[in-house]
PDB file of C-alpha atoms in Angstrom:
ATOM      1  CA  MET A 188     -44.365 -14.195 -12.731  1.00 67.00           C
ATOM      2  CA  ASP A 189     -46.700 -10.918 -14.372  1.00 82.00           C
ATOM      3  CA  LYS A 190     -44.597 -11.077 -17.808  1.00 84.00           C
ATOM      4  CA  LYS A 191     -45.240  -7.033 -18.385  1.00 88.00           C
ATOM      5  CA  ILE A 192     -43.544  -5.940 -15.274  1.00 90.00           C
ATOM      6  CA  ILE A 193     -40.257  -8.524 -16.493  1.00 90.00           C
ATOM      7  CA  GLU A 194     -40.692  -6.655 -19.146  1.00 89.00           C
ATOM      8  CA  ASN A 195     -40.687  -2.732 -17.671  1.00 90.00           C
ATOM      9  CA  LEU A 196     -37.699  -3.531 -15.966  1.00 91.00           C
ATOM     10  CA  LEU A 197     -35.791  -5.046 -18.331  1.00 89.00           C
ATOM     11  CA  ALA A 198     -36.367  -2.452 -20.630  1.00 89.00           C
ATOM     12  CA  ALA A 199     -34.936   0.250 -17.849  1.00 87.00           C
ATOM     13  CA  MET A 200     -31.465  -0.694 -17.551  1.00 85.00           C
ATOM     14  CA  PRO A 201     -29.972   0.630 -14.510  1.00 89.00           C
ATOM     15  CA  GLN A 202     -26.235   1.938 -15.861  1.00 88.00           C
ATOM     16  CA  GLY A 203     -23.754   3.134 -13.333  1.00 88.00           C
ATOM     17  CA  LYS A 204     -26.841   2.727 -10.602  1.00 94.00           C
ATOM     18  CA  ILE A 205     -25.481  -0.706  -9.234  1.00 95.00           C
ATOM     19  CA  GLY A 206     -22.503  -1.277  -7.116  1.00 94.00           C
ATOM     20  CA  VAL A 207     -20.498  -4.367  -6.190  1.00 95.00           C
ATOM     21  CA  ILE A 208     -18.842  -4.994  -3.308  1.00 96.00           C
ATOM     22  CA  GLY A 209     -16.959  -8.050  -2.306  1.00 96.00           C
ATOM     23  CA  ASP A 210     -14.964 -11.120  -2.603  1.00 96.00           C
ATOM     24  CA  PHE A 211     -13.756 -11.439  -6.674  1.00 95.00           C
ATOM     25  CA  CYS A 212     -12.795 -14.987  -7.024  1.00 94.00           C
ATOM     26  CA  THR A 213     -11.908 -16.980 -10.196  1.00 94.00           C
ATOM     27  CA  ASP A 214     -14.264 -20.182 -11.877  1.00 93.00           C
ATOM     28  CA  VAL A 215     -11.602 -22.421 -13.156  1.00 94.00           C
ATOM     29  CA  TYR A 216     -13.444 -25.702 -15.201  1.00 93.00           C
ATOM     30  CA  TRP A 217     -11.227 -27.896 -16.134  1.00 96.00           C
ATOM     31  CA  ASP A 218     -12.370 -30.691 -18.337  1.00 96.00           C
ATOM     32  CA  ILE A 219     -10.169 -34.531 -17.019  1.00 97.00           C
ATOM     33  CA  GLN A 220      -9.079 -37.419 -19.574  1.00 96.00           C
ATOM     34  CA  PRO A 221      -7.683 -40.103 -16.779  1.00 95.00           C
ATOM     35  CA  GLU A 222      -7.170 -42.589 -20.070  1.00 95.00           C
ATOM     36  CA  LYS A 223      -4.603 -40.806 -22.161  1.00 96.00           C
ATOM     37  CA  GLY A 224      -2.405 -39.731 -18.837  1.00 96.00           C
ATOM     38  CA  GLU A 225       1.421 -41.178 -18.884  1.00 96.00           C
ATOM     39  CA  VAL A 226       3.591 -41.748 -16.756  1.00 96.00           C
ATOM     40  CA  SER A 227       5.836 -39.461 -16.604  1.00 95.00           C
ATOM     41  CA  LEU A 228       9.351 -39.329 -15.558  1.00 94.00           C
ATOM     42  CA  GLU A 229      10.314 -37.443 -12.926  1.00 94.00           C
ATOM     43  CA  THR A 230       7.654 -38.374 -10.662  1.00 96.00           C
ATOM     44  CA  GLY A 231       6.850 -42.047 -12.303  1.00 96.00           C
ATOM     45  CA  LEU A 232       3.284 -40.728 -11.157  1.00 96.00           C
ATOM     46  CA  THR A 233       0.058 -41.050 -13.652  1.00 96.00           C
ATOM     47  CA  THR A 234      -0.883 -37.260 -15.308  1.00 96.00           C
ATOM     48  CA  ILE A 235      -4.076 -36.217 -15.685  1.00 95.00           C
ATOM     49  CA  PRO A 236      -5.065 -34.830 -18.810  1.00 96.00           C
ATOM     50  CA  VAL A 237      -6.954 -32.212 -19.097  1.00 96.00           C
ATOM     51  CA  THR A 238      -8.400 -31.472 -22.351  1.00 96.00           C
ATOM     52  CA  ALA A 239     -10.361 -28.262 -22.021  1.00 96.00           C
ATOM     53  CA  ALA A 240     -10.445 -25.073 -20.219  1.00 95.00           C
ATOM     54  CA  ARG A 241     -12.972 -22.538 -18.746  1.00 93.00           C
ATOM     55  CA  TYR A 242     -12.480 -19.324 -16.762  1.00 93.00           C
ATOM     56  CA  SER A 243     -15.135 -17.256 -15.477  1.00 91.00           C
ATOM     57  CA  PRO A 244     -15.708 -14.583 -12.597  1.00 92.00           C
ATOM     58  CA  GLY A 245     -16.541 -16.458  -9.462  1.00 93.00           C
ATOM     59  CA  GLY A 246     -17.837 -15.031  -5.985  1.00 93.00           C
ATOM     60  CA  ALA A 247     -18.386 -11.005  -6.513  1.00 94.00           C
ATOM     61  CA  GLY A 248     -17.059 -11.063 -10.239  1.00 93.00           C
ATOM     62  CA  ASN A 249     -19.890 -13.938 -11.261  1.00 92.00           C
ATOM     63  CA  ILE A 250     -23.088 -10.899  -9.922  1.00 94.00           C
ATOM     64  CA  VAL A 251     -21.070  -8.454 -11.862  1.00 93.00           C
ATOM     65  CA  ALA A 252     -21.478 -11.065 -15.465  1.00 91.00           C
ATOM     66  CA  ASN A 253     -24.764 -11.650 -14.285  1.00 93.00           C
ATOM     67  CA  LEU A 254     -25.130  -7.775 -14.727  1.00 94.00           C
ATOM     68  CA  ARG A 255     -23.357  -7.107 -17.549  1.00 91.00           C
ATOM     69  CA  GLY A 256     -25.468 -10.653 -19.188  1.00 91.00           C
ATOM     70  CA  LEU A 257     -28.545  -8.189 -18.312  1.00 93.00           C
ATOM     71  CA  GLN A 258     -26.641  -5.144 -20.426  1.00 91.00           C
ATOM     72  CA  VAL A 259     -25.733  -3.160 -17.668  1.00 91.00           C
ATOM     73  CA  THR A 260     -22.321  -2.123 -18.446  1.00 85.00           C
ATOM     74  CA  LYS A 261     -21.648  -0.027 -16.039  1.00 88.00           C
ATOM     75  CA  ILE A 262     -20.921  -1.260 -12.945  1.00 90.00           C
ATOM     76  CA  PRO A 263     -18.617   0.182 -10.056  1.00 90.00           C
ATOM     77  CA  CYS A 264     -16.192  -2.585  -8.744  1.00 91.00           C
ATOM     78  CA  ALA A 265     -14.755  -2.433  -5.134  1.00 93.00           C
ATOM     79  CA  GLY A 266     -12.941  -5.646  -4.326  1.00 94.00           C
ATOM     80  CA  ALA A 267      -9.150  -6.814  -4.754  1.00 95.00           C
ATOM     81  CA  LEU A 268      -7.141  -8.997  -6.271  1.00 94.00           C
ATOM     82  CA  GLY A 269      -4.319 -10.870  -7.176  1.00 95.00           C
ATOM     83  CA  SER A 270      -0.847  -9.900  -8.662  1.00 94.00           C
ATOM     84  CA  ASP A 271      -0.338 -13.603  -9.680  1.00 95.00           C
ATOM     85  CA  PRO A 272      -2.610 -14.427 -12.913  1.00 95.00           C
ATOM     86  CA  PHE A 273      -6.492 -15.427 -12.656  1.00 94.00           C
ATOM     87  CA  GLY A 274      -6.102 -11.904 -11.090  1.00 93.00           C
ATOM     88  CA  LEU A 275      -4.514  -9.889 -14.130  1.00 91.00           C
ATOM     89  CA  TRP A 276      -7.093 -12.082 -16.285  1.00 92.00           C
ATOM     90  CA  MET A 277      -9.911 -11.220 -13.622  1.00 89.00           C
ATOM     91  CA  ARG A 278      -8.888  -7.703 -13.288  1.00 87.00           C
ATOM     92  CA  ASP A 279      -8.705  -7.262 -17.677  1.00 86.00           C
ATOM     93  CA  VAL A 280     -12.497  -9.153 -17.832  1.00 85.00           C
ATOM     94  CA  LEU A 281     -14.203  -6.723 -15.005  1.00 81.00           C
ATOM     95  CA  ILE A 282     -12.916  -3.696 -15.921  1.00 73.00           C
ATOM     96  CA  GLY A 283     -12.451  -4.194 -19.653  1.00 66.00           C
ATOM     97  CA  ASN A 284     -14.034  -1.912 -21.902  1.00 57.00           C
ATOM     98  CA  THR A 285     -14.014   0.543 -18.036  1.00 59.00           C
ATOM     99  CA  PRO A 286     -11.407   1.523 -17.371  1.00 55.00           C
ATOM    100  CA  GLU A 287     -12.767   4.994 -15.038  1.00 55.00           C
ATOM    101  CA  TYR A 288     -13.476   1.665 -12.723  1.00 52.00           C
ATOM    102  CA  SER A 289      -9.890   0.355 -12.245  1.00 49.00           C
ATOM    103  CA  ALA A 290      -8.982   1.972  -9.211  1.00 49.00           C
ATOM    104  CA  ALA A 291     -11.718   0.703  -7.435  1.00 71.00           C
ATOM    105  CA  LEU A 292     -10.124  -3.253  -7.416  1.00 85.00           C
ATOM    106  CA  LEU A 293      -6.138  -3.543  -5.500  1.00 91.00           C
ATOM    107  CA  MET A 294      -4.032  -5.211  -6.763  1.00 92.00           C
ATOM    108  CA  ILE A 295      -2.556  -7.312  -3.248  1.00 95.00           C
ATOM    109  CA  ASP A 296       0.892  -7.252  -4.126  1.00 93.00           C
ATOM    110  CA  ARG A 297       2.468 -10.005  -1.248  1.00 93.00           C
ATOM    111  CA  PRO A 298       3.927 -13.864  -1.959  1.00 92.00           C
ATOM    112  CA  ASP A 299       1.314 -15.046   0.416  1.00 94.00           C
ATOM    113  CA  TYR A 300      -1.801 -13.849  -0.858  1.00 96.00           C
ATOM    114  CA  HIS A 301      -3.166 -15.672  -4.378  1.00 96.00           C
ATOM    115  CA  THR A 302      -6.510 -14.489  -6.574  1.00 96.00           C
ATOM    116  CA  PRO A 303      -9.032 -16.945  -5.154  1.00 96.00           C
ATOM    117  CA  VAL A 304      -9.974 -19.462  -7.155  1.00 96.00           C
ATOM    118  CA  TYR A 305     -11.916 -22.342  -7.341  1.00 95.00           C
ATOM    119  CA  CYS A 306     -10.519 -25.407 -10.448  1.00 95.00           C
ATOM    120  CA  LYS A 307     -13.362 -27.422 -10.610  1.00 94.00           C
ATOM    121  CA  PRO A 308     -12.512 -30.230 -12.415  1.00 96.00           C
ATOM    122  CA  LEU A 309     -15.278 -32.189 -14.528  1.00 95.00           C
ATOM    123  CA  LEU A 310     -14.897 -36.082 -15.690  1.00 96.00           C
ATOM    124  CA  ASN A 311     -16.768 -37.120 -18.194  1.00 94.00           C
ATOM    125  CA  SER A 312     -19.554 -33.509 -17.278  1.00 89.00           C
ATOM    126  CA  VAL A 313     -19.237 -34.622 -13.267  1.00 91.00           C
ATOM    127  CA  GLU A 314     -17.165 -32.610 -10.650  1.00 91.00           C
ATOM    128  CA  GLN A 315     -15.026 -33.675  -8.877  1.00 95.00           C
ATOM    129  CA  PRO A 316     -13.675 -32.799  -5.758  1.00 96.00           C
ATOM    130  CA  ARG A 317     -12.700 -29.242  -5.636  1.00 95.00           C
ATOM    131  CA  ILE A 318      -8.960 -26.862  -5.567  1.00 96.00           C
ATOM    132  CA  ASP A 319      -9.158 -23.858  -4.478  1.00 95.00           C
ATOM    133  CA  LEU A 320      -6.767 -21.514  -4.235  1.00 94.00           C
ATOM    134  CA  GLY A 321      -6.309 -18.974  -1.608  1.00 93.00           C
ATOM    135  CA  ASP A 322      -7.508 -18.633   1.807  1.00 88.00           C
ATOM    136  CA  THR A 323      -5.175 -15.462   2.771  1.00 93.00           C
ATOM    137  CA  PRO A 324      -6.710 -12.610   4.069  1.00 94.00           C
ATOM    138  CA  LEU A 325      -6.782  -8.550   3.250  1.00 96.00           C
ATOM    139  CA  THR A 326      -4.366  -6.800   6.130  1.00 97.00           C
ATOM    140  CA  ASP A 327      -6.476  -4.277   7.709  1.00 97.00           C
ATOM    141  CA  ALA A 328      -4.643  -1.170   5.798  1.00 97.00           C
ATOM    142  CA  GLU A 329      -5.463  -3.055   2.660  1.00 97.00           C
ATOM    143  CA  ALA A 330      -9.033  -3.295   3.182  1.00 96.00           C
ATOM    144  CA  ASP A 331      -9.120   0.296   3.697  1.00 96.00           C
ATOM    145  CA  CYS A 332      -7.964   0.792   0.654  1.00 95.00           C
ATOM    146  CA  VAL A 333     -10.794  -0.730  -0.801  1.00 95.00           C
ATOM    147  CA  LEU A 334     -13.100   1.307   1.285  1.00 96.00           C
ATOM    148  CA  ASP A 335     -11.373   4.484   0.518  1.00 95.00           C
ATOM    149  CA  GLU A 336     -12.323   3.570  -3.649  1.00 92.00           C
ATOM    150  CA  LEU A 337     -15.731   1.905  -2.667  1.00 94.00           C
ATOM    151  CA  GLU A 338     -16.675   5.532  -0.763  1.00 94.00           C
ATOM    152  CA  LYS A 339     -15.808   7.457  -3.519  1.00 92.00           C
ATOM    153  CA  ILE A 340     -18.580   5.208  -5.797  1.00 91.00           C
ATOM    154  CA  LEU A 341     -21.770   5.411  -3.485  1.00 94.00           C
ATOM    155  CA  PRO A 342     -22.907   8.616  -4.035  1.00 93.00           C
ATOM    156  CA  GLN A 343     -23.647   7.208  -7.464  1.00 91.00           C
ATOM    157  CA  LEU A 344     -25.462   4.526  -6.682  1.00 95.00           C
ATOM    158  CA  LYS A 345     -28.695   3.594  -5.793  1.00 97.00           C
ATOM    159  CA  VAL A 346     -27.864  -0.286  -4.985  1.00 97.00           C
ATOM    160  CA  LEU A 347     -25.196  -1.724  -3.500  1.00 97.00           C
ATOM    161  CA  ILE A 348     -24.650  -5.346  -3.598  1.00 98.00           C
ATOM    162  CA  VAL A 349     -23.018  -6.611  -0.722  1.00 98.00           C
ATOM    163  CA  ASN A 350     -20.662 -10.105  -1.830  1.00 97.00           C
ATOM    164  CA  GLY A 351     -19.578 -12.743   1.645  1.00 96.00           C
ATOM    165  CA  GLN A 352     -18.149 -15.214  -0.575  1.00 93.00           C
ATOM    166  CA  LEU A 353     -14.878 -16.558   1.829  1.00 94.00           C
ATOM    167  CA  THR A 354     -14.778 -17.285   5.355  1.00 92.00           C
ATOM    168  CA  CYS A 355     -10.952 -15.184   4.543  1.00 94.00           C
ATOM    169  CA  GLY A 356     -12.206 -12.854   2.722  1.00 95.00           C
ATOM    170  CA  ILE A 357     -12.716  -8.969   2.141  1.00 96.00           C
ATOM    171  CA  HIS A 358     -15.651  -9.502   5.856  1.00 97.00           C
ATOM    172  CA  HIS A 359     -12.875 -11.726   7.489  1.00 96.00           C
ATOM    173  CA  GLY A 360     -11.359  -8.271   9.232  1.00 96.00           C
ATOM    174  CA  GLU A 361     -13.177  -6.703  12.749  1.00 97.00           C
ATOM    175  CA  GLN A 362     -12.047  -3.435  11.855  1.00 97.00           C
ATOM    176  CA  PHE A 363     -12.855  -4.131   7.677  1.00 98.00           C
ATOM    177  CA  ARG A 364     -16.482  -4.718   9.282  1.00 98.00           C
ATOM    178  CA  GLU A 365     -17.384  -1.582  11.432  1.00 98.00           C
ATOM    179  CA  ARG A 366     -15.474   0.489   9.045  1.00 98.00           C
ATOM    180  CA  PHE A 367     -18.138  -0.457   6.381  1.00 98.00           C
ATOM    181  CA  ALA A 368     -21.175  -0.731   8.695  1.00 98.00           C
ATOM    182  CA  GLY A 369     -20.734   2.373   9.441  1.00 98.00           C
ATOM    183  CA  ILE A 370     -21.064   3.778   5.791  1.00 98.00           C
ATOM    184  CA  VAL A 371     -24.055   1.652   5.828  1.00 98.00           C
ATOM    185  CA  LYS A 372     -26.133   3.139   8.342  1.00 97.00           C
ATOM    186  CA  LYS A 373     -24.727   6.751   6.178  1.00 96.00           C
ATOM    187  CA  PHE A 374     -26.026   5.746   3.566  1.00 96.00           C
ATOM    188  CA  ALA A 375     -28.680   3.628   4.047  1.00 94.00           C
ATOM    189  CA  PRO A 376     -31.759   6.378   4.171  1.00 86.00           C
ATOM    190  CA  GLN A 377     -29.879   7.071  -0.108  1.00 94.00           C
ATOM    191  CA  ILE A 378     -28.784   3.639  -1.029  1.00 97.00           C
ATOM    192  CA  LYS A 379     -30.590  -0.093  -0.839  1.00 97.00           C
ATOM    193  CA  PHE A 380     -26.828  -2.276   0.332  1.00 98.00           C
ATOM    194  CA  VAL A 381     -28.078  -6.209  -0.606  1.00 98.00           C
ATOM    195  CA  PHE A 382     -26.147  -8.434   1.684  1.00 98.00           C
ATOM    196  CA  ASP A 383     -25.130 -11.722  -0.072  1.00 96.00           C
ATOM    197  CA  GLY A 384     -23.103 -13.472   2.193  1.00 94.00           C
ATOM    198  CA  ARG A 385     -22.483 -16.440   3.936  1.00 91.00           C
ATOM    199  CA  ASP A 386     -20.813 -15.371   7.078  1.00 94.00           C
ATOM    200  CA  PHE A 387     -21.297 -11.978   9.907  1.00 96.00           C
ATOM    201  CA  LEU A 388     -24.119 -11.574   8.869  1.00 96.00           C
ATOM    202  CA  ASP A 389     -25.694  -9.498  11.738  1.00 94.00           C
ATOM    203  CA  SER A 390     -22.536  -7.168  10.748  1.00 97.00           C
ATOM    204  CA  TYR A 391     -24.926  -4.328   8.737  1.00 97.00           C
ATOM    205  CA  PRO A 392     -27.443  -3.899  10.452  1.00 96.00           C
ATOM    206  CA  LYS A 393     -29.575  -1.798   7.242  1.00 96.00           C
ATOM    207  CA  ALA A 394     -28.932  -4.044   5.448  1.00 97.00           C
ATOM    208  CA  THR A 395     -31.268  -5.694   3.166  1.00 97.00           C
ATOM    209  CA  LEU A 396     -30.005  -9.977   3.385  1.00 97.00           C
ATOM    210  CA  LYS A 397     -30.534 -11.956   0.808  1.00 97.00           C
ATOM    211  CA  ILE A 398     -29.474 -16.093   2.553  1.00 96.00           C
ATOM    212  CA  ASN A 399     -31.019 -19.337   1.797  1.00 95.00           C
ATOM    213  CA  ALA A 400     -33.113 -20.597   3.972  1.00 96.00           C
ATOM    214  CA  SER A 401     -31.011 -22.796   5.660  1.00 96.00           C
ATOM    215  CA  ALA A 402     -27.959 -19.957   6.739  1.00 96.00           C
ATOM    216  CA  ALA A 403     -31.737 -18.673   7.803  1.00 97.00           C
ATOM    217  CA  SER A 404     -32.980 -20.762  10.232  1.00 97.00           C
ATOM    218  CA  VAL A 405     -29.399 -20.403  12.284  1.00 97.00           C
ATOM    219  CA  LEU A 406     -29.507 -16.789  12.000  1.00 97.00           C
ATOM    220  CA  ALA A 407     -32.313 -16.317  13.367  1.00 97.00           C
ATOM    221  CA  PHE A 408     -32.225 -19.898  16.103  1.00 97.00           C
ATOM    222  CA  GLY A 409     -28.625 -20.701  16.273  1.00 96.00           C
ATOM    223  CA  LYS A 410     -29.350 -24.537  14.443  1.00 96.00           C
ATOM    224  CA  SER A 411     -30.993 -25.161  10.651  1.00 94.00           C
ATOM    225  CA  GLY A 412     -34.371 -26.749  10.460  1.00 95.00           C
ATOM    226  CA  PHE A 413     -36.295 -24.445  10.847  1.00 97.00           C
ATOM    227  CA  ALA A 414     -38.529 -23.149   8.438  1.00 97.00           C
ATOM    228  CA  PRO A 415     -37.797 -19.931   5.633  1.00 97.00           C
ATOM    229  CA  GLU A 416     -41.581 -17.971   7.195  1.00 97.00           C
ATOM    230  CA  LYS A 417     -40.414 -18.716  10.629  1.00 97.00           C
ATOM    231  CA  SER A 418     -36.839 -17.846  10.737  1.00 98.00           C
ATOM    232  CA  GLY A 419     -37.778 -15.030   8.295  1.00 97.00           C
ATOM    233  CA  ARG A 420     -40.037 -13.164  10.782  1.00 97.00           C
ATOM    234  CA  ALA A 421     -37.835 -14.483  13.658  1.00 97.00           C
ATOM    235  CA  ILE A 422     -35.244 -12.442  12.142  1.00 97.00           C
ATOM    236  CA  LEU A 423     -37.361  -9.006  10.804  1.00 97.00           C
ATOM    237  CA  GLU A 424     -38.666  -8.998  14.334  1.00 96.00           C
ATOM    238  CA  ARG A 425     -35.130  -9.060  15.369  1.00 95.00           C
ATOM    239  CA  THR A 426     -33.222  -6.882  13.060  1.00 95.00           C
ATOM    240  CA  GLY A 427     -36.584  -4.273  11.995  1.00 93.00           C
ATOM    241  CA  ASP A 428     -34.133  -4.634   7.942  1.00 94.00           C
ATOM    242  CA  GLU A 429     -36.115  -5.904   5.235  1.00 96.00           C
ATOM    243  CA  LEU A 430     -35.283  -9.416   4.047  1.00 98.00           C
ATOM    244  CA  VAL A 431     -35.535 -12.112   1.477  1.00 98.00           C
ATOM    245  CA  ILE A 432     -35.140 -15.863   1.994  1.00 98.00           C
ATOM    246  CA  THR A 433     -34.567 -17.995  -1.354  1.00 96.00           C
ATOM    247  CA  ASP A 434     -35.986 -22.225  -0.721  1.00 95.00           C
ATOM    248  CA  GLY A 435     -34.075 -23.322  -3.512  1.00 90.00           C
ATOM    249  CA  GLU A 436     -36.799 -25.284  -5.506  1.00 89.00           C
ATOM    250  CA  ASN A 437     -39.579 -24.340  -3.605  1.00 93.00           C
ATOM    251  CA  GLY A 438     -39.282 -20.353  -4.206  1.00 94.00           C
ATOM    252  CA  CYS A 439     -38.263 -16.796  -1.679  1.00 97.00           C
ATOM    253  CA  TYR A 440     -39.551 -14.694   0.804  1.00 98.00           C
ATOM    254  CA  VAL A 441     -39.808 -10.916   1.264  1.00 98.00           C
ATOM    255  CA  PHE A 442     -40.111  -9.967   4.556  1.00 98.00           C
ATOM    256  CA  GLU A 443     -41.045  -6.563   4.874  1.00 97.00           C
ATOM    257  CA  SER A 444     -42.931  -4.497   7.975  1.00 93.00           C
ATOM    258  CA  GLY A 445     -46.325  -4.753   5.988  1.00 92.00           C
ATOM    259  CA  GLY A 446     -46.181  -8.722   6.506  1.00 95.00           C
ATOM    260  CA  THR A 447     -44.614 -11.594   3.846  1.00 97.00           C
ATOM    261  CA  THR A 448     -44.394 -12.010   0.013  1.00 97.00           C
ATOM    262  CA  TYR A 449     -43.797 -15.793  -0.963  1.00 97.00           C
ATOM    263  CA  ILE A 450     -43.024 -16.161  -4.557  1.00 95.00           C
ATOM    264  CA  PRO A 451     -42.796 -19.896  -6.357  1.00 94.00           C
ATOM    265  CA  ALA A 452     -39.903 -21.182  -8.529  1.00 89.00           C
ATOM    266  CA  ILE A 453     -40.242 -21.486 -11.744  1.00 88.00           C
ATOM    267  CA  ARG A 454     -41.187 -25.199 -12.613  1.00 85.00           C
ATOM    268  CA  TYR A 455     -38.936 -27.355 -14.681  1.00 80.00           C
ATOM    269  CA  ASP A 456     -38.272 -30.714 -15.037  1.00 79.00           C
ATOM    270  CA  GLY A 457     -34.911 -31.038 -16.781  1.00 83.00           C
ATOM    271  CA  PRO A 458     -31.505 -31.271 -15.514  1.00 82.00           C
ATOM    272  CA  VAL A 459     -30.273 -28.287 -13.816  1.00 78.00           C
ATOM    273  CA  ASP A 460     -26.582 -27.127 -11.636  1.00 75.00           C
ATOM    274  CA  THR A 461     -27.376 -24.501  -9.004  1.00 76.00           C
ATOM    275  CA  VAL A 462     -24.044 -22.425  -9.337  1.00 76.00           C
ATOM    276  CA  GLY A 463     -23.796 -19.437  -9.207  1.00 78.00           C
ATOM    277  CA  ALA A 464     -28.384 -19.338  -9.138  1.00 87.00           C
ATOM    278  CA  GLY A 465     -27.539 -17.717  -6.022  1.00 90.00           C
ATOM    279  CA  ASP A 466     -25.579 -15.171  -7.516  1.00 93.00           C
ATOM    280  CA  SER A 467     -28.345 -14.933 -10.483  1.00 94.00           C
ATOM    281  CA  PHE A 468     -31.422 -14.169  -8.012  1.00 95.00           C
ATOM    282  CA  THR A 469     -29.536 -11.478  -6.469  1.00 96.00           C
ATOM    283  CA  ALA A 470     -28.137  -9.584  -9.009  1.00 95.00           C
ATOM    284  CA  GLY A 471     -31.634  -9.656 -10.384  1.00 96.00           C
ATOM    285  CA  PHE A 472     -33.249  -8.370  -7.607  1.00 97.00           C
ATOM    286  CA  ALA A 473     -30.660  -5.676  -7.077  1.00 97.00           C
ATOM    287  CA  TYR A 474     -31.175  -4.818 -10.919  1.00 96.00           C
ATOM    288  CA  GLY A 475     -34.873  -4.072  -9.605  1.00 96.00           C
ATOM    289  CA  LEU A 476     -34.646  -1.835  -6.923  1.00 97.00           C
ATOM    290  CA  ALA A 477     -32.361   0.178  -9.085  1.00 96.00           C
ATOM    291  CA  ALA A 478     -34.601   0.138 -11.298  1.00 95.00           C
ATOM    292  CA  GLY A 479     -37.710   1.615  -8.956  1.00 94.00           C
ATOM    293  CA  ALA A 480     -39.291  -2.410  -8.013  1.00 96.00           C
ATOM    294  CA  SER A 481     -41.013  -3.269  -4.736  1.00 96.00           C
ATOM    295  CA  MET A 482     -38.893  -5.942  -3.359  1.00 96.00           C
ATOM    296  CA  VAL A 483     -41.796  -8.095  -4.048  1.00 97.00           C
ATOM    297  CA  ASP A 484     -41.981  -7.442  -7.731  1.00 96.00           C
ATOM    298  CA  ALA A 485     -37.738  -7.554  -7.475  1.00 96.00           C
ATOM    299  CA  ALA A 486     -36.755 -10.906  -5.965  1.00 97.00           C
ATOM    300  CA  ALA A 487     -39.819 -11.971  -8.756  1.00 95.00           C
ATOM    301  CA  PHE A 488     -37.181 -11.003 -11.074  1.00 95.00           C
ATOM    302  CA  GLY A 489     -34.664 -12.445  -9.274  1.00 95.00           C
ATOM    303  CA  THR A 490     -36.621 -15.407  -9.475  1.00 94.00           C
ATOM    304  CA  CYS A 491     -36.421 -15.777 -13.580  1.00 93.00           C
ATOM    305  CA  CYS A 492     -32.795 -14.461 -14.138  1.00 94.00           C
ATOM    306  CA  SER A 493     -32.183 -17.488 -11.454  1.00 92.00           C
ATOM    307  CA  ALA A 494     -34.720 -20.064 -13.166  1.00 91.00           C
ATOM    308  CA  VAL A 495     -32.704 -19.377 -16.504  1.00 91.00           C
ATOM    309  CA  THR A 496     -29.115 -20.063 -14.939  1.00 90.00           C
ATOM    310  CA  ILE A 497     -30.156 -23.413 -13.174  1.00 83.00           C
ATOM    311  CA  ARG A 498     -30.946 -25.058 -17.081  1.00 88.00           C
ATOM    312  CA  LYS A 499     -26.765 -24.436 -17.904  1.00 84.00           C
ATOM    313  CA  LEU A 500     -25.025 -27.168 -16.423  1.00 80.00           C
ATOM    314  CA  ASN A 501     -21.709 -26.853 -16.033  1.00 75.00           C
ATOM    315  CA  GLN A 502     -20.645 -23.444 -15.630  1.00 74.00           C
ATOM    316  CA  THR A 503     -20.796 -20.857 -13.828  1.00 71.00           C
ATOM    317  CA  GLY A 504     -23.667 -19.652 -16.215  1.00 76.00           C
ATOM    318  CA  THR A 505     -26.172 -15.828 -16.109  1.00 86.00           C
ATOM    319  CA  PRO A 506     -29.029 -15.404 -18.420  1.00 89.00           C
ATOM    320  CA  SER A 507     -30.020 -12.658 -20.843  1.00 88.00           C
ATOM    321  CA  ALA A 508     -33.423 -10.538 -21.628  1.00 87.00           C
ATOM    322  CA  ALA A 509     -34.049 -13.198 -24.322  1.00 89.00           C
ATOM    323  CA  GLU A 510     -33.350 -16.142 -21.987  1.00 90.00           C
ATOM    324  CA  ILE A 511     -35.225 -14.639 -19.716  1.00 91.00           C
ATOM    325  CA  MET A 512     -38.486 -14.123 -21.319  1.00 89.00           C
ATOM    326  CA  GLU A 513     -38.528 -17.291 -23.075  1.00 87.00           C
ATOM    327  CA  ILE A 514     -39.472 -19.305 -19.531  1.00 86.00           C
ATOM    328  CA  LEU A 515     -42.095 -16.843 -19.432  1.00 82.00           C
ATOM    329  CA  LEU A 516     -43.659 -18.364 -22.144  1.00 66.00           C
TER     330      LEU A 516
END
């Protein structure tokens, strides 16, 4: 990594130029100690005591948290939250001191809709099977409200991060995808759309895909197992749209019309936790693009961000400028 390029990007600070649309979730970490359980008088079952609880934004919310870790504080957002306690908490965390963006986060007030939540019990610091909440998609009318608000904030942006966390999330409805594809086509000459998704990956021509090696293989050839270099070239030839493929500890690949660039991962031999690393890469990549960096330099910056996050265990970590510079020493 070119340390000077990274320093210049950290100094650029593209405030208000990066927006986020996607699935806003909550990550919950519970430290459990079953040995402290007691038999419930009502059910006769042994309780599982939670001795500590931590909450953090997940999905699109974690991308916002990563940008804030890089000191970007003005981040227009578009999405939906439930009117449940997790949704109210998330709204407060995401909006905070920026109420001018509050209208873009639609509160869904119907009994069958719940803010997506990933509850992660930890036993002796080892994650146990998750307990997930929230798998109800938006109605077409609700999705239209989200896109109405998005169109209000687009003119001020250089980059829009498009998060797709859930199969039944914001991208689930065909009407949403069709309208959003039209928005991408309309604004693509002025705005870089970075699509970090798991489903519907071919729905938005003109967007820049950021996907992992397995998803790229499936998108290109219908099955996993193909090398990212081959998958990326196949996708680029078919769509004509530039993309980035991440491959974990093997680094990442940038595919542009002028060729392919490989960026190695930053070596680290200690224990790692990859939760949130993809979001960190996406946030850093979008930050770099908004600051005027090339695709390659932006991807290198994203690599630095994810290299920090994997070192933060049992949490949805985010990088800071100081932490990024520390790993480059």
